[in-house]
Tab-separated table of C-alpha atoms and ligand atoms in Angstrom:
chain	number	residue	atom	x	y	z
A	1	MET	CA	-36.868	-8.781	-29.696
A	2	LEU	CA	-40.122	-9.506	-27.623
A	3	ASN	CA	-41.875	-6.200	-26.494
A	4	VAL	CA	-42.939	-6.996	-22.957
A	5	GLY	CA	-45.687	-4.717	-21.344
A	6	VAL	CA	-44.788	-4.427	-17.615
A	7	PHE	CA	-47.910	-3.431	-15.699
A	8	PHE	CA	-47.536	-1.483	-12.271
A	9	GLY	CA	-48.956	0.592	-10.112
A	10	GLY	CA	-52.792	0.475	-10.000
A	11	ARG	CA	-56.092	0.869	-7.982
A	12	SER	CA	-54.949	-0.929	-4.699
A	13	CYS	CA	-53.587	-0.134	-1.375
A	14	GLU	CA	-50.323	-1.765	-2.633
A	15	HIS	CA	-49.650	0.995	-5.443
A	16	GLU	CA	-46.532	2.144	-4.128
A	17	VAL	CA	-45.294	-1.468	-3.664
A	18	SER	CA	-46.142	-2.135	-7.191
A	19	VAL	CA	-44.173	0.648	-8.783
A	20	ILE	CA	-41.307	-0.473	-6.968
A	21	THR	CA	-41.961	-4.136	-8.245
A	22	GLY	CA	-42.455	-2.847	-11.693
A	23	LEU	CA	-39.402	-1.004	-11.897
A	24	GLN	CA	-37.294	-3.764	-10.547
A	25	ILE	CA	-38.678	-6.053	-13.344
A	26	ILE	CA	-37.976	-3.781	-15.999
A	27	GLU	CA	-34.306	-3.128	-14.536
A	28	ASN	CA	-33.650	-6.611	-14.323
A	29	MET	CA	-35.482	-8.048	-17.397
A	30	ASP	CA	-32.873	-9.428	-19.781
A	31	LYS	CA	-32.355	-6.746	-22.581
A	32	GLU	CA	-30.897	-9.061	-25.062
A	33	LYS	CA	-34.050	-11.423	-25.120
A	34	PHE	CA	-36.770	-8.772	-24.451
A	35	ASN	CA	-37.633	-4.904	-24.731
A	36	PRO	CA	-39.527	-3.817	-21.481
A	37	ILE	CA	-42.324	-1.489	-22.014
A	38	PRO	CA	-43.764	0.312	-19.128
A	39	ILE	CA	-47.316	0.408	-18.543
A	40	TYR	CA	-48.408	2.544	-15.400
A	41	LEU	CA	-51.758	2.255	-14.089
A	42	SER	CA	-52.426	5.530	-12.017
A	43	LYS	CA	-54.337	5.371	-8.652
A	44	ASP	CA	-57.504	6.626	-10.614
A	45	GLY	CA	-57.242	3.816	-12.993
A	46	ARG	CA	-55.715	5.511	-16.017
A	47	TYR	CA	-52.940	3.780	-18.322
A	48	TYR	CA	-49.870	5.722	-19.315
A	49	CYS	CA	-46.548	4.550	-21.061
A	50	GLY	CA	-43.160	6.198	-22.163
A	51	ASP	CA	-39.615	6.116	-20.991
A	52	ILE	CA	-39.710	8.317	-18.080
A	53	LEU	CA	-41.874	5.684	-16.517
A	54	LYS	CA	-38.512	3.676	-16.385
A	55	ASP	CA	-37.383	6.188	-13.790
A	56	PHE	CA	-38.186	6.078	-10.060
A	57	ARG	CA	-37.928	9.789	-9.763
A	58	THR	CA	-40.867	10.416	-12.212
A	59	PHE	CA	-42.972	9.067	-9.301
A	60	LYS	CA	-41.279	10.720	-6.085
A	61	GLU	CA	-42.016	13.928	-8.027
A	62	GLY	CA	-45.437	12.959	-9.280
A	63	ARG	CA	-44.664	13.496	-12.688
A	64	TYR	CA	-46.135	10.228	-14.321
A	65	ASN	CA	-48.646	12.379	-16.242
A	66	GLU	CA	-46.136	13.535	-18.528
A	67	ALA	CA	-46.040	10.276	-20.110
A	68	THR	CA	-48.386	9.595	-22.832
A	69	GLU	CA	-52.029	8.321	-21.781
A	70	ILE	CA	-52.490	5.370	-23.739
A	71	PHE	CA	-55.625	2.750	-23.655
A	72	LEU	CA	-55.980	-1.119	-24.523
A	73	ILE	CA	-58.765	-2.803	-26.388
A	74	PRO	CA	-60.074	-6.013	-24.985
A	75	GLN	CA	-60.313	-7.542	-28.671
A	76	ASN	CA	-59.406	-10.621	-29.839
A	77	GLY	CA	-55.694	-10.459	-31.014
A	78	ASP	CA	-55.081	-6.876	-30.426
A	79	ARG	CA	-51.843	-6.186	-29.140
A	80	PHE	CA	-51.631	-2.509	-29.392
A	81	LEU	CA	-51.109	0.402	-26.874
A	82	TYR	CA	-53.203	3.381	-28.544
A	83	ALA	CA	-52.885	7.152	-27.857
A	84	VAL	CA	-55.051	9.899	-28.734
A	85	LYS	CA	-54.003	12.893	-30.681
A	86	LEU	CA	-55.747	16.173	-31.249
A	87	VAL	CA	-55.942	16.692	-35.173
A	88	GLY	CA	-56.857	20.101	-36.910
A	89	GLY	CA	-56.220	23.596	-35.885
A	90	ILE	CA	-57.459	27.325	-35.639
A	91	PHE	CA	-59.262	27.238	-39.041
A	92	SER	CA	-60.512	23.679	-39.025
A	93	LYS	CA	-62.675	21.913	-36.358
A	94	SER	CA	-60.346	20.055	-34.220
A	95	HIS	CA	-60.993	16.240	-33.530
A	96	THR	CA	-59.425	13.608	-31.718
A	97	GLU	CA	-57.705	10.773	-33.654
A	98	ASN	CA	-56.409	7.233	-32.315
A	99	TYR	CA	-53.095	6.274	-33.179
A	100	ILE	CA	-50.949	3.194	-32.580
A	101	TYR	CA	-48.212	4.146	-29.847
A	102	ALA	CA	-46.701	0.788	-29.403
A	103	ARG	CA	-47.078	-2.977	-29.705
A	104	ILE	CA	-46.626	-5.691	-27.145
A	105	ASP	CA	-46.097	-9.418	-27.717
A	106	ALA	CA	-46.422	-10.312	-23.881
A	107	ILE	CA	-47.187	-8.952	-20.580
A	108	PHE	CA	-45.706	-8.840	-17.198
A	109	PRO	CA	-48.081	-8.056	-14.574
A	110	ALA	CA	-46.584	-6.350	-11.475
A	111	LEU	CA	-49.764	-4.862	-9.984
A	112	HIS	CA	-50.119	-6.095	-6.327
A	113	GLY	CA	-53.292	-6.736	-4.819
A	114	THR	CA	-56.802	-5.786	-5.932
A	115	PHE	CA	-57.395	-5.643	-9.712
A	116	GLY	CA	-54.088	-6.947	-10.338
A	117	GLU	CA	-53.217	-9.933	-8.305
A	118	ASP	CA	-56.665	-11.088	-8.295
A	119	GLY	CA	-57.517	-12.161	-11.713
A	120	ALA	CA	-58.916	-8.985	-12.699
A	121	ILE	CA	-56.434	-7.780	-14.998
A	122	GLN	CA	-55.771	-11.297	-16.178
A	123	GLY	CA	-59.249	-11.035	-17.595
A	124	LEU	CA	-58.432	-8.214	-19.979
A	125	PHE	CA	-55.176	-10.028	-20.990
A	126	GLU	CA	-57.432	-12.976	-21.923
A	127	LEU	CA	-59.788	-11.000	-23.876
A	128	MET	CA	-56.603	-9.476	-25.550
A	129	ASP	CA	-55.541	-13.094	-26.190
A	130	ILE	CA	-52.094	-12.181	-25.251
A	131	PRO	CA	-49.400	-14.500	-23.168
A	132	TYR	CA	-48.820	-13.159	-19.864
A	133	ALA	CA	-46.736	-14.179	-16.992
A	134	GLY	CA	-48.345	-15.484	-13.715
A	135	CYS	CA	-51.472	-17.080	-12.881
A	136	GLY	CA	-54.652	-17.015	-14.735
A	137	VAL	CA	-57.745	-15.344	-13.920
A	138	ALA	CA	-59.273	-18.224	-11.543
A	139	ALA	CA	-56.140	-18.928	-9.958
A	140	GLY	CA	-55.397	-15.172	-9.191
A	141	ALA	CA	-58.904	-14.784	-7.937
A	142	VAL	CA	-58.959	-17.809	-5.670
A	143	GLY	CA	-55.489	-17.172	-4.294
A	144	MET	CA	-56.513	-13.590	-3.372
A	145	ASP	CA	-59.643	-14.495	-1.350
A	146	LYS	CA	-58.376	-16.216	1.857
A	147	VAL	CA	-61.565	-18.135	2.076
A	148	LEU	CA	-61.813	-19.625	-1.374
A	149	MET	CA	-58.091	-20.541	-1.073
A	150	LYS	CA	-58.738	-22.524	2.132
A	151	GLU	CA	-61.752	-24.103	0.608
A	152	VAL	CA	-59.755	-25.352	-2.392
A	153	PHE	CA	-57.080	-26.502	-0.097
A	154	LYS	CA	-59.463	-28.221	2.336
A	155	ALA	CA	-60.877	-30.068	-0.640
A	156	ASN	CA	-57.283	-31.381	-1.780
A	157	ASP	CA	-56.514	-32.417	2.010
A	158	ILE	CA	-53.703	-29.302	2.617
A	159	PRO	CA	-53.267	-29.200	6.356
A	160	MET	CA	-54.449	-25.737	7.728
A	161	MET	CA	-55.216	-24.261	11.227
A	162	ASP	CA	-59.011	-24.289	11.367
A	163	TYR	CA	-61.027	-21.704	10.481
A	164	ILE	CA	-64.675	-20.205	10.042
A	165	TYR	CA	-65.996	-17.552	7.669
A	166	PHE	CA	-68.977	-15.381	7.566
A	167	TYR	CA	-70.115	-12.135	5.778
A	168	ARG	CA	-70.341	-8.506	7.415
A	169	ASP	CA	-73.992	-8.471	7.730
A	170	GLU	CA	-73.899	-11.424	9.912
A	171	LEU	CA	-72.516	-9.500	12.603
A	172	LYS	CA	-75.685	-7.908	13.399
A	173	ASN	CA	-76.264	-11.467	15.142
A	174	LEU	CA	-73.044	-10.641	17.054
A	175	GLN	CA	-73.762	-13.136	19.813
A	176	ASN	CA	-74.162	-15.839	17.547
A	177	ILE	CA	-70.828	-15.259	15.663
A	178	LEU	CA	-69.131	-14.743	18.885
A	179	LYS	CA	-70.137	-18.283	19.922
A	180	LYS	CA	-69.128	-19.704	16.584
A	181	CYS	CA	-65.823	-18.239	16.691
A	182	GLU	CA	-65.156	-19.172	20.361
A	183	ALA	CA	-65.995	-22.809	19.437
A	184	LEU	CA	-62.464	-22.819	17.467
A	185	GLY	CA	-60.955	-21.862	20.972
A	186	TYR	CA	-58.878	-18.816	21.942
A	187	PRO	CA	-56.420	-17.180	20.808
A	188	LEU	CA	-57.926	-16.456	17.569
A	189	ILE	CA	-56.746	-14.675	14.429
A	190	ILE	CA	-59.204	-12.524	12.569
A	191	LYS	CA	-58.528	-11.523	9.164
A	192	PRO	CA	-60.396	-9.605	6.329
A	193	ALA	CA	-60.703	-12.209	3.495
A	194	ASN	CA	-59.289	-10.265	0.611
A	195	LEU	CA	-56.449	-8.095	1.818
A	196	GLY	CA	-52.891	-8.782	2.037
A	197	SER	CA	-49.775	-7.167	3.902
A	198	SER	CA	-51.306	-7.907	7.366
A	199	ILE	CA	-53.553	-5.070	7.051
A	200	GLY	CA	-56.791	-5.442	9.456
A	201	ILE	CA	-55.523	-8.582	10.850
A	202	SER	CA	-55.695	-9.020	14.615
A	203	LYS	CA	-55.337	-11.575	17.453
A	204	ALA	CA	-57.869	-11.944	20.349
A	205	LYS	CA	-57.524	-13.708	23.666
A	206	ASP	CA	-61.210	-13.001	24.591
A	207	THR	CA	-64.628	-11.820	23.759
A	208	LEU	CA	-63.607	-8.006	24.054
A	209	GLU	CA	-60.523	-8.343	21.988
A	210	LEU	CA	-62.539	-10.641	19.615
A	211	THR	CA	-65.315	-8.048	19.302
A	212	LYS	CA	-63.019	-5.240	18.618
A	213	ALA	CA	-60.955	-7.295	15.881
A	214	LEU	CA	-64.188	-8.270	14.181
A	215	GLU	CA	-65.089	-4.566	14.006
A	216	LEU	CA	-61.869	-3.578	12.428
A	217	ALA	CA	-61.846	-6.658	9.730
A	218	ALA	CA	-65.225	-5.640	8.909
A	219	THR	CA	-64.195	-2.042	8.080
A	220	TYR	CA	-61.997	-3.705	5.370
A	221	ASP	CA	-63.961	-6.317	3.817
A	222	ARG	CA	-67.466	-7.613	3.574
A	223	LYS	CA	-65.926	-11.194	4.143
A	224	ILE	CA	-64.206	-12.132	7.419
A	225	ILE	CA	-62.274	-14.977	8.192
A	226	VAL	CA	-61.506	-16.294	11.734
A	227	GLU	CA	-58.955	-18.899	12.481
A	228	LYS	CA	-57.381	-20.761	15.318
A	229	CYS	CA	-54.329	-18.968	16.357
A	230	LEU	CA	-51.199	-21.306	16.587
A	231	GLU	CA	-48.625	-20.218	19.346
A	232	ASP	CA	-44.810	-20.427	19.420
A	233	PHE	CA	-44.442	-21.413	16.074
A	234	ARG	CA	-42.072	-20.440	12.904
A	235	GLU	CA	-43.049	-19.140	9.564
A	236	ILE	CA	-41.482	-20.910	6.721
A	237	ASN	CA	-41.962	-19.732	3.182
A	238	VAL	CA	-41.355	-21.232	-0.214
A	239	ALA	CA	-41.740	-20.363	-3.738
A	240	VAL	CA	-42.735	-22.595	-6.500
A	241	LEU	CA	-41.948	-21.993	-10.375
A	242	GLY	CA	-43.609	-23.675	-13.265
A	243	LYS	CA	-46.836	-24.978	-14.603
A	244	ASP	CA	-48.959	-28.139	-14.295
A	245	ASN	CA	-46.565	-30.883	-13.220
A	246	ASP	CA	-43.367	-29.168	-14.154
A	247	LEU	CA	-42.317	-27.643	-10.988
A	248	GLU	CA	-39.426	-26.455	-9.169
A	249	VAL	CA	-39.010	-25.320	-5.575
A	250	SER	CA	-36.961	-22.572	-4.136
A	251	ALA	CA	-34.991	-22.342	-1.000
A	252	CYS	CA	-37.024	-22.200	2.322
A	253	GLU	CA	-36.782	-18.827	4.089
A	254	GLU	CA	-37.652	-18.208	7.889
A	255	PRO	CA	-38.797	-14.537	8.019
A	256	ILE	CA	-38.199	-12.988	11.689
A	257	THR	CA	-40.212	-10.506	13.478
A	258	ALA	CA	-40.429	-8.783	16.638
A	259	GLU	CA	-44.142	-8.901	16.645
A	260	GLU	CA	-46.631	-11.777	16.806
A	261	ILE	CA	-47.955	-11.058	13.489
A	262	LEU	CA	-45.826	-9.915	10.535
A	263	THR	CA	-46.608	-6.391	10.053
A	264	TYR	CA	-46.632	-4.019	6.717
A	265	GLU	CA	-43.709	-2.092	8.279
A	266	ASP	CA	-41.903	-5.583	8.690
A	267	LYS	CA	-42.569	-6.671	5.214
A	268	TYR	CA	-41.966	-3.480	3.167
A	269	VAL	CA	-40.352	-0.771	5.380
A	270	GLY	CA	-37.495	-2.173	7.402
A	271	ASP	CA	-34.290	-0.030	7.722
A	272	SER	CA	-32.489	-0.413	4.734
A	273	LYS	CA	-31.433	2.428	2.707
A	274	THR	CA	-32.864	1.491	-0.853
A	275	LYS	CA	-36.340	0.006	0.138
A	276	MET	CA	-36.229	-0.926	-3.494
A	277	ALA	CA	-37.373	-4.583	-3.015
A	278	SER	CA	-40.544	-5.350	-1.988
A	279	GLN	CA	-39.994	-7.657	1.143
A	280	LYS	CA	-36.110	-7.299	0.704
A	281	ASN	CA	-36.004	-5.542	3.931
A	282	GLN	CA	-37.530	-8.162	6.076
A	283	LYS	CA	-35.083	-9.818	8.576
A	284	LYS	CA	-34.864	-13.475	7.682
A	285	LYS	CA	-33.177	-16.857	7.959
A	286	LEU	CA	-32.277	-18.079	4.305
A	287	PRO	CA	-32.126	-20.876	3.924
A	288	ALA	CA	-34.214	-21.667	6.885
A	289	ASP	CA	-32.816	-24.195	9.399
A	290	LEU	CA	-34.857	-27.288	8.739
A	291	THR	CA	-34.298	-31.267	8.828
A	292	GLU	CA	-34.355	-32.741	5.617
A	293	GLU	CA	-37.770	-34.389	6.666
A	294	ILE	CA	-39.530	-30.762	7.268
A	295	ARG	CA	-38.039	-29.293	4.204
A	296	ASN	CA	-39.025	-32.205	1.986
A	297	LYS	CA	-42.762	-31.753	3.458
A	298	ILE	CA	-42.867	-28.247	2.950
A	299	CYS	CA	-41.737	-28.550	-0.723
A	300	GLU	CA	-44.208	-31.579	-1.338
A	301	LEU	CA	-47.103	-29.229	0.136
A	302	GLY	CA	-45.641	-26.077	-1.801
A	303	LYS	CA	-46.175	-28.123	-4.993
A	304	LYS	CA	-49.554	-29.613	-3.987
A	305	SER	CA	-50.831	-26.044	-3.027
A	306	PHE	CA	-49.534	-24.622	-6.260
A	307	LYS	CA	-51.328	-27.535	-8.381
A	308	ALA	CA	-54.541	-27.061	-6.313
A	309	LEU	CA	-55.018	-23.760	-7.484
A	310	ASP	CA	-53.950	-24.443	-10.877
A	311	GLY	CA	-50.904	-21.866	-10.510
A	312	ALA	CA	-48.882	-20.502	-13.140
A	313	GLY	CA	-45.561	-18.816	-13.245
A	314	VAL	CA	-44.683	-18.236	-9.515
A	315	ALA	CA	-46.417	-18.484	-6.295
A	316	ARG	CA	-45.010	-18.190	-2.875
A	317	ILE	CA	-46.629	-20.506	-0.233
A	318	ASP	CA	-46.388	-19.420	3.681
A	319	PHE	CA	-46.204	-22.072	6.163
A	320	LEU	CA	-46.685	-22.218	9.876
A	321	LEU	CA	-44.572	-24.792	11.563
A	322	LYS	CA	-44.954	-26.043	14.831
A	323	ASP	CA	-42.666	-29.296	15.994
A	324	LYS	CA	-43.122	-31.286	13.267
A	325	ASP	CA	-46.628	-30.251	12.135
A	326	VAL	CA	-46.565	-28.167	8.910
A	327	TYR	CA	-49.821	-25.990	8.085
A	328	VAL	CA	-50.182	-24.013	5.004
A	329	ASN	CA	-51.273	-20.428	5.797
A	330	GLU	CA	-51.342	-18.953	2.379
A	331	ILE	CA	-50.421	-18.374	-1.281
A	332	ASN	CA	-49.283	-15.511	-3.010
A	333	THR	CA	-49.514	-15.251	-6.608
A	334	LEU	CA	-47.386	-12.995	-8.773
A	335	PRO	CA	-46.515	-10.254	-8.123
A	336	GLY	CA	-46.738	-10.835	-4.434
A	337	SER	CA	-44.766	-14.026	-4.708
A	338	ILE	CA	-41.792	-12.776	-7.106
A	339	SER	CA	-39.657	-13.521	-4.283
A	340	PHE	CA	-36.463	-13.347	-6.223
A	341	TYR	CA	-34.487	-13.651	-3.268
A	342	LEU	CA	-35.726	-17.293	-2.834
A	343	PHE	CA	-34.660	-18.217	-6.048
A	344	GLU	CA	-31.184	-16.450	-5.862
A	345	ALA	CA	-30.599	-18.600	-2.905
A	346	SER	CA	-31.327	-21.710	-4.782
A	347	GLY	CA	-28.804	-20.662	-7.755
A	348	LEU	CA	-31.371	-18.938	-10.138
A	349	SER	CA	-30.770	-15.258	-10.735
A	350	PHE	CA	-33.566	-12.739	-10.726
A	351	LYS	CA	-32.803	-12.053	-14.439
A	352	ASP	CA	-33.174	-15.626	-15.080
A	353	LEU	CA	-36.187	-16.025	-12.929
A	354	ILE	CA	-38.070	-13.015	-15.201
A	355	THR	CA	-36.773	-15.130	-18.618
A	356	LYS	CA	-38.179	-18.107	-17.066
A	357	LEU	CA	-41.622	-16.622	-16.075
A	358	ILE	CA	-41.926	-15.176	-19.795
A	359	GLU	CA	-41.066	-18.466	-21.218
A	360	ILE	CA	-43.657	-20.157	-19.146
A	361	ALA	CA	-46.110	-17.445	-20.176
A	362	LEU	CA	-45.029	-18.308	-23.862
A	363	LYS	CA	-45.652	-21.920	-23.285
A	364	ARG	CA	-48.941	-21.679	-21.556
A	365	TYR	CA	-50.348	-19.426	-24.366
A	366	GLU	CA	-49.232	-21.800	-26.987
A	367	GLU	CA	-50.703	-24.793	-25.043
A	368	LYS	CA	-53.681	-22.957	-24.904
A	369	GLN	CA	-53.996	-22.647	-28.601
A	370	LYS	CA	-54.380	-26.233	-28.850
A	371	ASN	CA	-57.853	-26.141	-27.181
A	372	ILE	CA	-60.740	-26.177	-29.315
A	373	TYR	CA	-62.954	-23.108	-28.580
A	374	SER	CA	-65.940	-23.824	-31.041
A	375	TYR	CA	-68.227	-26.651	-31.207
A	376	ASP	CA	-70.350	-26.767	-34.278
A	377	SER	CA	-73.649	-27.626	-32.948
A	378	ASN	CA	-75.828	-26.750	-36.079
A	379	LEU	CA	-77.809	-25.135	-33.667
A	380	PHE	CA	-78.943	-22.307	-36.139
A	381	ASN	CA	-79.880	-24.716	-38.902
A	382	GLN	CA	-82.143	-26.790	-36.480
A	383	THR	CA	-83.717	-23.652	-35.346
A	384	SER	CA	-86.339	-22.416	-37.695
A	385	TYR	CA	-86.180	-18.479	-38.432
A	386	GLY	CA	-88.727	-16.528	-36.628
A	387	ALA	CA	-89.243	-18.957	-33.919
A	388	LYS	CA	-90.166	-17.423	-30.715
A	389	LEU	CA	-87.974	-17.518	-27.753
A	390	LYS	CA	-89.391	-17.952	-24.701
B	401	ADP	N1	-53.554	-19.197	12.033
B	401	ADP	C1	-52.595	-18.484	12.534
B	401	ADP	N2	-51.778	-18.496	13.644
B	401	ADP	C2	-51.089	-17.689	13.996
B	401	ADP	N3	-50.447	-16.688	13.196
B	401	ADP	C3	-50.948	-16.622	12.100
B	401	ADP	C4	-52.011	-17.361	11.734
B	401	ADP	N4	-52.475	-16.674	10.471
B	401	ADP	C5	-51.516	-15.885	10.154
B	401	ADP	N5	-50.834	-15.635	11.299
B	401	ADP	C6	-49.715	-14.506	11.083
B	401	ADP	O1	-50.209	-13.140	10.634
B	401	ADP	C7	-49.591	-12.836	9.611
B	401	ADP	C8	-50.323	-12.334	8.505
B	401	ADP	O2	-51.136	-13.328	8.076
B	401	ADP	P1	-51.692	-13.804	6.596
B	401	ADP	O3	-52.724	-14.581	6.629
B	401	ADP	O4	-50.374	-14.389	6.013
B	401	ADP	O5	-52.253	-12.408	5.935
B	401	ADP	P2	-51.359	-11.414	4.849
B	401	ADP	O6	-52.197	-11.671	3.547
B	401	ADP	O7	-51.959	-10.105	5.249
B	401	ADP	O8	-50.287	-11.724	4.571
B	401	ADP	C9	-48.723	-14.306	9.094
B	401	ADP	O9	-47.533	-13.820	8.629
B	401	ADP	C10	-48.550	-14.755	10.569
B	401	ADP	O10	-47.593	-14.244	11.278
B	402	MG	MG1	-49.191	-13.525	4.696
């Protein structure tokens, strides 16, 4: 039985969504194959472990700190979760001692947004040398930054809406920035480069709206992207599962919104009683009503985008569709992309999707072991001891 550490919570705006995702993954993991171990990251960045973290009420009632606080060591091959205990008593001086709380064999990160989806925590997993589900450091980081993502897609001839980007300090010269943005032609859509869930995004039809939108985006990020805004379009999403050239695509969905821009509320709040599934509450057409030709185009572009980013595990690629023109809007890596309903619609259960993601993680890890990490350069023998470094 494989112990799978499920990381959730975290220091991002999407903390609550992540708790829900984490608990769903624990609940749906195949218990005949895996033993899920909940690892909760509090908003202040501390790690906790324990069975009470499998219960949603623990979070509703704010009792997570009744679980055991643990820590991990970014040391090659260290797969332990450590905790600290107080040793000694009234007559002897007390001191603290570390002890092994649990061992994990693989990791399933369910951390949305900053420090989780962006490759940051994946860096810790790499240093620990442990298999983990989803994208690696670079794919996570690039996928999170809308500018870097688009630059990678552009280099791979993936169709997108025209865009420009700049840093917040360039807004000091507002006239110059306005001119550059307006050269794209109204309407425009203004986004902070590194957020998700539509936070800080607005549409502008004139200079006044653009100025306001730039100010808003600049409160969220030091990097801002301005895109030409498509009108009267449809949104189509598809998820891609696998790694390298071994990829499968899910059913296509068409999310429906009353607003021009899909909002945080559309995505997460909805009117359903459960509110348990991230994105589950959003109104959608599944499968989307598409011609064979468009569906094929979307599936091919989905795979191409996944490969361009060096994706692994699962990623959801969101498209803007107008007549026969297909544009990639963005890629969402794990867990933003978990989109189990997309795979359910193409015959793969959530349970089997989780199993597949862990299997892909193990395979990726195994393949990485084939890399040579040392190169015997004989440099020390060629350098005389005591030679001064300049
Ligand atoms: N270029 C565009 N033209 C028209 N609508 C867009 C464009 N880019 C984004 N949108 C709308 O805004 C929403 C949020 O933008 P997106 O880039 O997906 O940000 P997020 O990472 O917050 O989901 C999209 O789902 C879509 O409805
Ligand atoms: Mg989006």
